[in-house]
PDB file of C-alpha atoms in Angstrom:
ATOM      1  CA  MET A   1       0.000   0.000   0.000  1.00 45.00           C
ATOM      2  CA  THR A   2       1.400   3.401  -0.907  1.00 47.00           C
ATOM      3  CA  GLN A   3       1.775   5.963   1.798  1.00 51.00           C
ATOM      4  CA  GLY A   4      -0.379   9.024   1.283  1.00 50.00           C
ATOM      5  CA  HIS A   5      -0.975  12.085   3.352  1.00 53.00           C
ATOM      6  CA  ALA A   6      -1.753  11.383   6.982  1.00 50.00           C
ATOM      7  CA  MET A   7      -5.438  11.488   7.717  1.00 47.00           C
ATOM      8  CA  PRO A   8      -6.546  14.016  10.329  1.00 50.00           C
ATOM      9  CA  PRO A   9      -7.462  12.416  13.652  1.00 54.00           C
ATOM     10  CA  VAL A  10     -11.107  11.507  14.001  1.00 57.00           C
ATOM     11  CA  VAL A  11     -12.783  12.777  17.148  1.00 66.00           C
ATOM     12  CA  SER A  12     -14.699   9.935  18.742  1.00 78.00           C
ATOM     13  CA  LEU A  13     -18.025  10.213  20.513  1.00 86.00           C
ATOM     14  CA  SER A  14     -16.325   9.141  23.724  1.00 83.00           C
ATOM     15  CA  GLN A  15     -13.870  12.034  23.411  1.00 85.00           C
ATOM     16  CA  ILE A  16     -16.705  14.494  22.788  1.00 89.00           C
ATOM     17  CA  ALA A  17     -18.512  13.152  25.857  1.00 87.00           C
ATOM     18  CA  ALA A  18     -15.332  13.447  27.926  1.00 86.00           C
ATOM     19  CA  ASP A  19     -14.867  17.048  26.784  1.00 90.00           C
ATOM     20  CA  LEU A  20     -18.466  17.880  27.678  1.00 90.00           C
ATOM     21  CA  ARG A  21     -18.018  16.376  31.138  1.00 90.00           C
ATOM     22  CA  ALA A  22     -14.808  18.346  31.628  1.00 89.00           C
ATOM     23  CA  GLY A  23     -16.477  21.567  30.509  1.00 91.00           C
ATOM     24  CA  VAL A  24     -19.398  21.117  32.895  1.00 93.00           C
ATOM     25  CA  LEU A  25     -17.171  20.062  35.810  1.00 91.00           C
ATOM     26  CA  PHE A  26     -14.902  23.048  35.296  1.00 91.00           C
ATOM     27  CA  SER A  27     -17.672  25.633  34.839  1.00 92.00           C
ATOM     28  CA  THR A  28     -20.322  24.489  37.293  1.00 93.00           C
ATOM     29  CA  ARG A  29     -20.956  22.677  40.548  1.00 92.00           C
ATOM     30  CA  LEU A  30     -23.472  20.366  38.923  1.00 93.00           C
ATOM     31  CA  PRO A  31     -23.093  16.614  39.490  1.00 89.00           C
ATOM     32  CA  VAL A  32     -21.925  14.784  36.372  1.00 86.00           C
ATOM     33  CA  PRO A  33     -22.641  11.021  36.259  1.00 80.00           C
ATOM     34  CA  GLY A  34     -19.580   8.922  35.592  1.00 69.00           C
ATOM     35  CA  ALA A  35     -17.213  11.886  35.814  1.00 66.00           C
ATOM     36  CA  ALA A  36     -13.658  11.414  37.008  1.00 68.00           C
ATOM     37  CA  THR A  37     -11.135  13.941  38.261  1.00 73.00           C
ATOM     38  CA  ILE A  38     -10.163  16.286  35.453  1.00 78.00           C
ATOM     39  CA  THR A  39      -6.706  17.690  34.749  1.00 75.00           C
ATOM     40  CA  GLY A  40      -5.593  20.970  33.246  1.00 74.00           C
ATOM     41  CA  ALA A  41      -5.005  19.212  29.934  1.00 78.00           C
ATOM     42  CA  ASP A  42      -8.603  17.978  29.985  1.00 83.00           C
ATOM     43  CA  VAL A  43      -9.897  21.523  30.455  1.00 84.00           C
ATOM     44  CA  ALA A  44      -7.651  22.910  27.706  1.00 84.00           C
ATOM     45  CA  ARG A  45      -8.788  20.288  25.214  1.00 88.00           C
ATOM     46  CA  ALA A  46     -12.420  20.844  26.229  1.00 89.00           C
ATOM     47  CA  GLY A  47     -12.321  24.583  25.633  1.00 92.00           C
ATOM     48  CA  TRP A  48     -14.907  24.222  22.880  1.00 96.00           C
ATOM     49  CA  ALA A  49     -17.323  22.767  25.442  1.00 96.00           C
ATOM     50  CA  LEU A  50     -17.271  25.794  27.745  1.00 97.00           C
ATOM     51  CA  PRO A  51     -20.104  27.551  25.859  1.00 97.00           C
ATOM     52  CA  ILE A  52     -22.043  24.268  25.964  1.00 97.00           C
ATOM     53  CA  ALA A  53     -21.656  24.264  29.741  1.00 97.00           C
ATOM     54  CA  GLY A  54     -22.823  27.876  29.599  1.00 98.00           C
ATOM     55  CA  ALA A  55     -25.957  26.736  27.760  1.00 98.00           C
ATOM     56  CA  ILE A  56     -26.805  24.478  30.700  1.00 98.00           C
ATOM     57  CA  VAL A  57     -26.395  27.389  33.117  1.00 98.00           C
ATOM     58  CA  GLY A  58     -28.524  29.544  30.828  1.00 98.00           C
ATOM     59  CA  LEU A  59     -31.287  26.949  30.645  1.00 98.00           C
ATOM     60  CA  ILE A  60     -31.400  26.705  34.433  1.00 98.00           C
ATOM     61  CA  ALA A  61     -31.539  30.493  34.643  1.00 98.00           C
ATOM     62  CA  ALA A  62     -34.348  30.608  32.089  1.00 98.00           C
ATOM     63  CA  ALA A  63     -36.323  28.019  34.064  1.00 98.00           C
ATOM     64  CA  VAL A  64     -35.953  29.997  37.294  1.00 98.00           C
ATOM     65  CA  TYR A  65     -36.995  33.234  35.590  1.00 98.00           C
ATOM     66  CA  GLY A  66     -39.988  31.540  33.978  1.00 98.00           C
ATOM     67  CA  ILE A  67     -41.151  29.984  37.258  1.00 98.00           C
ATOM     68  CA  ALA A  68     -40.719  33.263  39.145  1.00 98.00           C
ATOM     69  CA  ARG A  69     -42.669  35.257  36.555  1.00 98.00           C
ATOM     70  CA  ALA A  70     -45.387  32.566  36.410  1.00 98.00           C
ATOM     71  CA  ALA A  71     -45.728  32.996  40.179  1.00 98.00           C
ATOM     72  CA  ASP A  72     -46.351  36.728  39.613  1.00 97.00           C
ATOM     73  CA  VAL A  73     -42.990  37.762  41.030  1.00 98.00           C
ATOM     74  CA  PRO A  74     -42.244  41.239  39.585  1.00 98.00           C
ATOM     75  CA  PRO A  75     -39.484  41.406  36.939  1.00 97.00           C
ATOM     76  CA  PHE A  76     -36.683  42.837  39.073  1.00 97.00           C
ATOM     77  CA  PRO A  77     -36.987  40.393  42.019  1.00 98.00           C
ATOM     78  CA  ALA A  78     -37.438  37.568  39.494  1.00 98.00           C
ATOM     79  CA  ALA A  79     -34.241  38.674  37.770  1.00 98.00           C
ATOM     80  CA  GLY A  80     -32.462  38.770  41.124  1.00 98.00           C
ATOM     81  CA  LEU A  81     -33.562  35.218  41.872  1.00 98.00           C
ATOM     82  CA  THR A  82     -32.380  34.166  38.412  1.00 98.00           C
ATOM     83  CA  VAL A  83     -28.933  35.645  38.865  1.00 98.00           C
ATOM     84  CA  ALA A  84     -28.758  34.086  42.343  1.00 98.00           C
ATOM     85  CA  ALA A  85     -29.526  30.694  40.799  1.00 98.00           C
ATOM     86  CA  THR A  86     -26.578  31.056  38.437  1.00 98.00           C
ATOM     87  CA  LEU A  87     -24.339  31.897  41.389  1.00 98.00           C
ATOM     88  CA  VAL A  88     -25.345  28.638  43.051  1.00 98.00           C
ATOM     89  CA  VAL A  89     -24.880  26.611  39.861  1.00 98.00           C
ATOM     90  CA  THR A  90     -21.400  28.014  39.153  1.00 97.00           C
ATOM     91  CA  GLY A  91     -20.248  28.340  42.745  1.00 96.00           C
ATOM     92  CA  CYS A  92     -19.557  32.053  42.143  1.00 96.00           C
ATOM     93  CA  LEU A  93     -16.522  30.978  40.121  1.00 94.00           C
ATOM     94  CA  HIS A  94     -16.485  33.977  37.811  1.00 96.00           C
ATOM     95  CA  GLU A  95     -17.700  36.498  40.379  1.00 96.00           C
ATOM     96  CA  ASP A  96     -14.747  35.577  42.558  1.00 95.00           C
ATOM     97  CA  GLY A  97     -12.416  36.301  39.651  1.00 94.00           C
ATOM     98  CA  LEU A  98     -14.005  39.678  38.960  1.00 96.00           C
ATOM     99  CA  ALA A  99     -13.712  40.742  42.614  1.00 95.00           C
ATOM    100  CA  ASP A 100     -10.076  39.626  42.866  1.00 93.00           C
ATOM    101  CA  LEU A 101      -9.169  41.406  39.641  1.00 93.00           C
ATOM    102  CA  ALA A 102     -10.829  44.659  40.759  1.00 93.00           C
ATOM    103  CA  ASP A 103      -9.022  44.569  44.092  1.00 92.00           C
ATOM    104  CA  SER A 104      -5.640  43.678  42.607  1.00 90.00           C
ATOM    105  CA  PHE A 105      -5.601  46.221  39.810  1.00 85.00           C
ATOM    106  CA  GLY A 106      -5.981  48.950  42.440  1.00 79.00           C
ATOM    107  CA  ALA A 107      -2.522  48.118  43.853  1.00 76.00           C
ATOM    108  CA  SER A 108       0.740  49.644  42.649  1.00 76.00           C
ATOM    109  CA  ALA A 109       3.369  46.916  42.118  1.00 83.00           C
ATOM    110  CA  ARG A 110       2.883  43.848  39.907  1.00 86.00           C
ATOM    111  CA  GLU A 111       3.930  41.457  42.682  1.00 85.00           C
ATOM    112  CA  ARG A 112       1.420  43.038  45.046  1.00 87.00           C
ATOM    113  CA  LYS A 113      -1.352  42.748  42.445  1.00 87.00           C
ATOM    114  CA  LEU A 114      -0.707  39.018  42.034  1.00 89.00           C
ATOM    115  CA  GLU A 115      -0.545  38.595  45.797  1.00 87.00           C
ATOM    116  CA  ILE A 116      -3.937  40.275  46.230  1.00 86.00           C
ATOM    117  CA  MET A 117      -5.447  37.956  43.616  1.00 89.00           C
ATOM    118  CA  ARG A 118      -4.602  35.012  45.843  1.00 86.00           C
ATOM    119  CA  ASP A 119      -5.920  36.640  49.003  1.00 81.00           C
ATOM    120  CA  SER A 120      -9.296  35.217  50.034  1.00 80.00           C
ATOM    121  CA  LYS A 121     -10.387  38.534  51.535  1.00 86.00           C
ATOM    122  CA  ILE A 122     -12.343  41.012  49.431  1.00 89.00           C
ATOM    123  CA  GLY A 123     -11.738  44.756  49.412  1.00 91.00           C
ATOM    124  CA  THR A 124     -13.666  47.864  48.466  1.00 92.00           C
ATOM    125  CA  TYR A 125     -12.921  47.628  44.740  1.00 93.00           C
ATOM    126  CA  GLY A 126     -14.006  44.006  44.689  1.00 94.00           C
ATOM    127  CA  VAL A 127     -17.267  44.738  46.518  1.00 95.00           C
ATOM    128  CA  CYS A 128     -18.074  47.586  44.137  1.00 96.00           C
ATOM    129  CA  ALA A 129     -17.280  45.456  41.084  1.00 96.00           C
ATOM    130  CA  LEU A 130     -19.521  42.643  42.315  1.00 96.00           C
ATOM    131  CA  PHE A 131     -22.326  45.069  43.158  1.00 97.00           C
ATOM    132  CA  MET A 132     -22.196  46.629  39.704  1.00 97.00           C
ATOM    133  CA  SER A 133     -22.084  43.220  38.006  1.00 97.00           C
ATOM    134  CA  LEU A 134     -25.100  41.914  39.918  1.00 98.00           C
ATOM    135  CA  LEU A 135     -27.015  45.177  39.478  1.00 98.00           C
ATOM    136  CA  LEU A 136     -26.385  45.467  35.744  1.00 97.00           C
ATOM    137  CA  ARG A 137     -27.230  41.855  35.015  1.00 98.00           C
ATOM    138  CA  SER A 138     -30.365  41.845  37.159  1.00 98.00           C
ATOM    139  CA  GLY A 139     -31.554  45.207  35.873  1.00 97.00           C
ATOM    140  CA  ALA A 140     -30.978  44.311  32.238  1.00 98.00           C
ATOM    141  CA  LEU A 141     -32.799  40.994  32.597  1.00 98.00           C
ATOM    142  CA  ALA A 142     -35.691  42.635  34.439  1.00 98.00           C
ATOM    143  CA  SER A 143     -36.296  44.890  31.439  1.00 97.00           C
ATOM    144  CA  ILE A 144     -37.232  41.760  29.469  1.00 97.00           C
ATOM    145  CA  ALA A 145     -40.363  40.966  31.457  1.00 95.00           C
ATOM    146  CA  ASP A 146     -41.588  38.186  29.163  1.00 97.00           C
ATOM    147  CA  PRO A 147     -39.827  34.935  30.138  1.00 97.00           C
ATOM    148  CA  ALA A 148     -40.377  33.540  26.644  1.00 97.00           C
ATOM    149  CA  LEU A 149     -38.235  36.368  25.252  1.00 97.00           C
ATOM    150  CA  ALA A 150     -35.745  36.177  28.108  1.00 98.00           C
ATOM    151  CA  ALA A 151     -35.067  32.434  27.771  1.00 98.00           C
ATOM    152  CA  PRO A 152     -33.066  32.506  24.498  1.00 98.00           C
ATOM    153  CA  VAL A 153     -31.279  35.633  25.716  1.00 98.00           C
ATOM    154  CA  LEU A 154     -30.163  33.914  28.920  1.00 98.00           C
ATOM    155  CA  VAL A 155     -28.897  30.861  27.054  1.00 98.00           C
ATOM    156  CA  ALA A 156     -27.014  33.027  24.545  1.00 98.00           C
ATOM    157  CA  THR A 157     -25.606  35.172  27.352  1.00 98.00           C
ATOM    158  CA  HIS A 158     -24.037  32.305  29.245  1.00 98.00           C
ATOM    159  CA  MET A 159     -22.758  30.655  26.074  1.00 98.00           C
ATOM    160  CA  ALA A 160     -21.185  33.782  24.606  1.00 98.00           C
ATOM    161  CA  ALA A 161     -19.667  34.911  27.909  1.00 98.00           C
ATOM    162  CA  ARG A 162     -17.605  31.706  28.046  1.00 97.00           C
ATOM    163  CA  ALA A 163     -16.883  31.371  24.347  1.00 97.00           C
ATOM    164  CA  GLY A 164     -13.888  33.698  24.297  1.00 96.00           C
ATOM    165  CA  MET A 165     -12.066  32.221  27.286  1.00 96.00           C
ATOM    166  CA  PRO A 166     -10.053  29.579  25.357  1.00 96.00           C
ATOM    167  CA  LEU A 167      -9.010  32.159  22.746  1.00 96.00           C
ATOM    168  CA  PHE A 168      -8.007  34.603  25.497  1.00 97.00           C
ATOM    169  CA  MET A 169      -5.772  31.909  26.975  1.00 94.00           C
ATOM    170  CA  ARG A 170      -4.140  31.378  23.593  1.00 93.00           C
ATOM    171  CA  TRP A 171      -3.506  35.066  22.914  1.00 94.00           C
ATOM    172  CA  VAL A 172      -2.524  36.318  26.371  1.00 95.00           C
ATOM    173  CA  PRO A 173       0.383  34.604  28.157  1.00 92.00           C
ATOM    174  CA  PRO A 174       0.037  33.448  31.771  1.00 92.00           C
ATOM    175  CA  ALA A 175       1.007  36.081  34.322  1.00 88.00           C
ATOM    176  CA  ARG A 176       2.617  33.654  36.749  1.00 75.00           C
ATOM    177  CA  ALA A 177       4.421  30.339  36.688  1.00 70.00           C
ATOM    178  CA  ASP A 178       1.714  28.517  38.652  1.00 65.00           C
ATOM    179  CA  GLY A 179      -2.012  28.732  39.277  1.00 57.00           C
ATOM    180  CA  LEU A 180      -5.156  27.869  37.327  1.00 58.00           C
ATOM    181  CA  SER A 181      -4.148  29.402  34.014  1.00 56.00           C
ATOM    182  CA  ILE A 182      -0.733  27.777  33.783  1.00 58.00           C
ATOM    183  CA  GLY A 183      -2.201  24.494  35.050  1.00 56.00           C
ATOM    184  CA  VAL A 184      -4.755  24.425  32.243  1.00 65.00           C
ATOM    185  CA  GLY A 185      -2.220  25.357  29.596  1.00 72.00           C
ATOM    186  CA  THR A 186      -2.931  26.546  26.076  1.00 86.00           C
ATOM    187  CA  PRO A 187      -6.159  25.290  24.511  1.00 91.00           C
ATOM    188  CA  PRO A 188      -5.740  23.820  21.016  1.00 93.00           C
ATOM    189  CA  ARG A 189      -6.434  26.250  18.179  1.00 94.00           C
ATOM    190  CA  ALA A 190      -9.303  24.146  16.852  1.00 95.00           C
ATOM    191  CA  SER A 191     -10.944  24.025  20.274  1.00 95.00           C
ATOM    192  CA  ALA A 192     -10.635  27.783  20.797  1.00 96.00           C
ATOM    193  CA  THR A 193     -11.952  28.502  17.303  1.00 97.00           C
ATOM    194  CA  ALA A 194     -14.909  26.167  17.802  1.00 97.00           C
ATOM    195  CA  ALA A 195     -15.787  27.873  21.087  1.00 97.00           C
ATOM    196  CA  VAL A 196     -15.834  31.300  19.431  1.00 98.00           C
ATOM    197  CA  LEU A 197     -17.970  30.055  16.543  1.00 98.00           C
ATOM    198  CA  ILE A 198     -20.441  28.451  18.951  1.00 98.00           C
ATOM    199  CA  GLY A 199     -20.661  31.712  20.879  1.00 98.00           C
ATOM    200  CA  ILE A 200     -21.267  33.738  17.717  1.00 98.00           C
ATOM    201  CA  LEU A 201     -23.982  31.318  16.599  1.00 98.00           C
ATOM    202  CA  ALA A 202     -25.632  31.526  20.020  1.00 98.00           C
ATOM    203  CA  LEU A 203     -25.741  35.319  19.861  1.00 98.00           C
ATOM    204  CA  GLY A 204     -27.209  35.293  16.371  1.00 97.00           C
ATOM    205  CA  ILE A 205     -29.979  32.933  17.433  1.00 97.00           C
ATOM    206  CA  GLY A 206     -30.643  34.297  20.910  1.00 97.00           C
ATOM    207  CA  LEU A 207     -30.526  38.018  20.163  1.00 97.00           C
ATOM    208  CA  GLY A 208     -31.189  38.125  16.434  1.00 96.00           C
ATOM    209  CA  PRO A 209     -28.697  39.118  13.704  1.00 96.00           C
ATOM    210  CA  ALA A 210     -28.551  42.882  14.329  1.00 96.00           C
ATOM    211  CA  ALA A 211     -28.332  42.763  18.121  1.00 97.00           C
ATOM    212  CA  GLY A 212     -26.029  39.763  17.854  1.00 97.00           C
ATOM    213  CA  VAL A 213     -23.544  41.686  15.709  1.00 97.00           C
ATOM    214  CA  CYS A 214     -23.667  44.573  18.182  1.00 97.00           C
ATOM    215  CA  ALA A 215     -22.963  42.236  21.091  1.00 98.00           C
ATOM    216  CA  ILE A 216     -20.100  40.566  19.215  1.00 98.00           C
ATOM    217  CA  ALA A 217     -18.497  43.937  18.478  1.00 98.00           C
ATOM    218  CA  LEU A 218     -18.752  45.092  22.097  1.00 98.00           C
ATOM    219  CA  ILE A 219     -17.427  41.774  23.422  1.00 98.00           C
ATOM    220  CA  ALA A 220     -14.486  42.030  21.007  1.00 98.00           C
ATOM    221  CA  VAL A 221     -13.682  45.515  22.320  1.00 98.00           C
ATOM    222  CA  ALA A 222     -13.910  44.273  25.916  1.00 97.00           C
ATOM    223  CA  PHE A 223     -11.772  41.237  25.018  1.00 97.00           C
ATOM    224  CA  GLY A 224      -9.013  43.391  23.528  1.00 97.00           C
ATOM    225  CA  SER A 225      -9.186  45.989  26.300  1.00 97.00           C
ATOM    226  CA  LEU A 226      -8.939  43.416  29.080  1.00 97.00           C
ATOM    227  CA  ALA A 227      -6.102  41.629  27.291  1.00 97.00           C
ATOM    228  CA  TRP A 228      -4.133  44.889  27.001  1.00 96.00           C
ATOM    229  CA  LEU A 229      -4.917  45.910  30.572  1.00 94.00           C
ATOM    230  CA  SER A 230      -3.902  42.528  31.973  1.00 95.00           C
ATOM    231  CA  VAL A 231      -0.555  42.610  30.206  1.00 94.00           C
ATOM    232  CA  GLN A 232       0.059  46.162  31.407  1.00 93.00           C
ATOM    233  CA  GLN A 233      -0.990  45.453  34.995  1.00 92.00           C
ATOM    234  CA  ILE A 234       0.310  41.955  35.731  1.00 93.00           C
ATOM    235  CA  GLY A 235       2.106  40.785  32.600  1.00 93.00           C
ATOM    236  CA  GLY A 236      -0.588  38.404  31.358  1.00 93.00           C
ATOM    237  CA  GLN A 237      -3.704  36.501  32.316  1.00 93.00           C
ATOM    238  CA  THR A 238      -4.759  34.449  35.323  1.00 92.00           C
ATOM    239  CA  GLY A 239      -7.846  32.498  36.271  1.00 91.00           C
ATOM    240  CA  ASP A 240      -9.206  35.654  37.895  1.00 93.00           C
ATOM    241  CA  VAL A 241      -8.811  37.586  34.654  1.00 95.00           C
ATOM    242  CA  LEU A 242     -10.755  34.870  32.840  1.00 95.00           C
ATOM    243  CA  GLY A 243     -13.499  35.119  35.452  1.00 96.00           C
ATOM    244  CA  ALA A 244     -13.707  38.869  34.926  1.00 97.00           C
ATOM    245  CA  LEU A 245     -13.861  38.307  31.157  1.00 97.00           C
ATOM    246  CA  GLU A 246     -16.894  36.061  31.624  1.00 98.00           C
ATOM    247  CA  GLN A 247     -18.653  38.575  33.877  1.00 98.00           C
ATOM    248  CA  ILE A 248     -18.066  41.426  31.460  1.00 98.00           C
ATOM    249  CA  GLY A 249     -19.401  39.274  28.632  1.00 98.00           C
ATOM    250  CA  GLU A 250     -22.589  38.467  30.545  1.00 98.00           C
ATOM    251  CA  ALA A 251     -23.236  42.128  31.303  1.00 98.00           C
ATOM    252  CA  ILE A 252     -22.633  43.177  27.692  1.00 98.00           C
ATOM    253  CA  VAL A 253     -24.998  40.614  26.183  1.00 98.00           C
ATOM    254  CA  LEU A 254     -27.771  41.297  28.683  1.00 98.00           C
ATOM    255  CA  LEU A 255     -27.486  45.073  28.198  1.00 98.00           C
ATOM    256  CA  VAL A 256     -27.602  44.727  24.418  1.00 98.00           C
ATOM    257  CA  ALA A 257     -30.635  42.464  24.736  1.00 98.00           C
ATOM    258  CA  ALA A 258     -32.303  44.931  27.099  1.00 97.00           C
ATOM    259  CA  ALA A 259     -31.764  47.756  24.625  1.00 96.00           C
ATOM    260  CA  ASN A 260     -33.201  45.770  21.721  1.00 93.00           C
ATOM    261  CA  ILE A 261     -35.829  43.538  23.336  1.00 88.00           C
ATOM    262  CA  GLY A 262     -36.663  45.079  26.697  1.00 69.00           C
ATOM    263  CA  GLY A 263     -39.763  47.157  27.168  1.00 64.00           C
TER     264      GLY A 263
END
């Protein structure tokens, strides 16, 4: 038999299932049947599955919002309950990153910034950042009083907010020699590209073409701005920076949806 060009590796269903399990285990606190301990390499390879894990969070959020509105809970308290549900599902993973980043970037020296990121205590900047994140997300969702309209928005929000994380890890070097980011490593290019494409598709479906393009443009600006700021402040990215990226993405998508769909 003559030797031809090597065939590209075929991704098996078992590998896809393993990636999905890794994505859900990394992004949420949900129980996953048959799941084993995941490594950083597992998370890097499963980067494409992060927006899929986000879809699960979004579906849970949509269910909570629908139940609350069906029980005649006014839009703003219903939105607050919905956001609270996502905090429980994710274990405040991304909120913790946003608070740590806000506190650390207020320091002067790079070493001190990285030290603050690892401190479990939260400071004034972190409290204010969390308050603004919760307020913006709840307020934007509350403007979409109809749960039938809010459901696709919530799913798209949580998918798109996680879609850029693998690409961010490819483009921005780790800021330290240990920690979550360096432990995960660099996601494969195909995985990062797939995650972005899934996020773009989710925005187009959940928000509609026009609003989806607007959200994509604003997320791209936030992506580039946070990448530049992280390099300037601490020399690269950390797990906390990725958490802040997700929170900023959620707020952007919900605000765009509120401006285009909300009453």
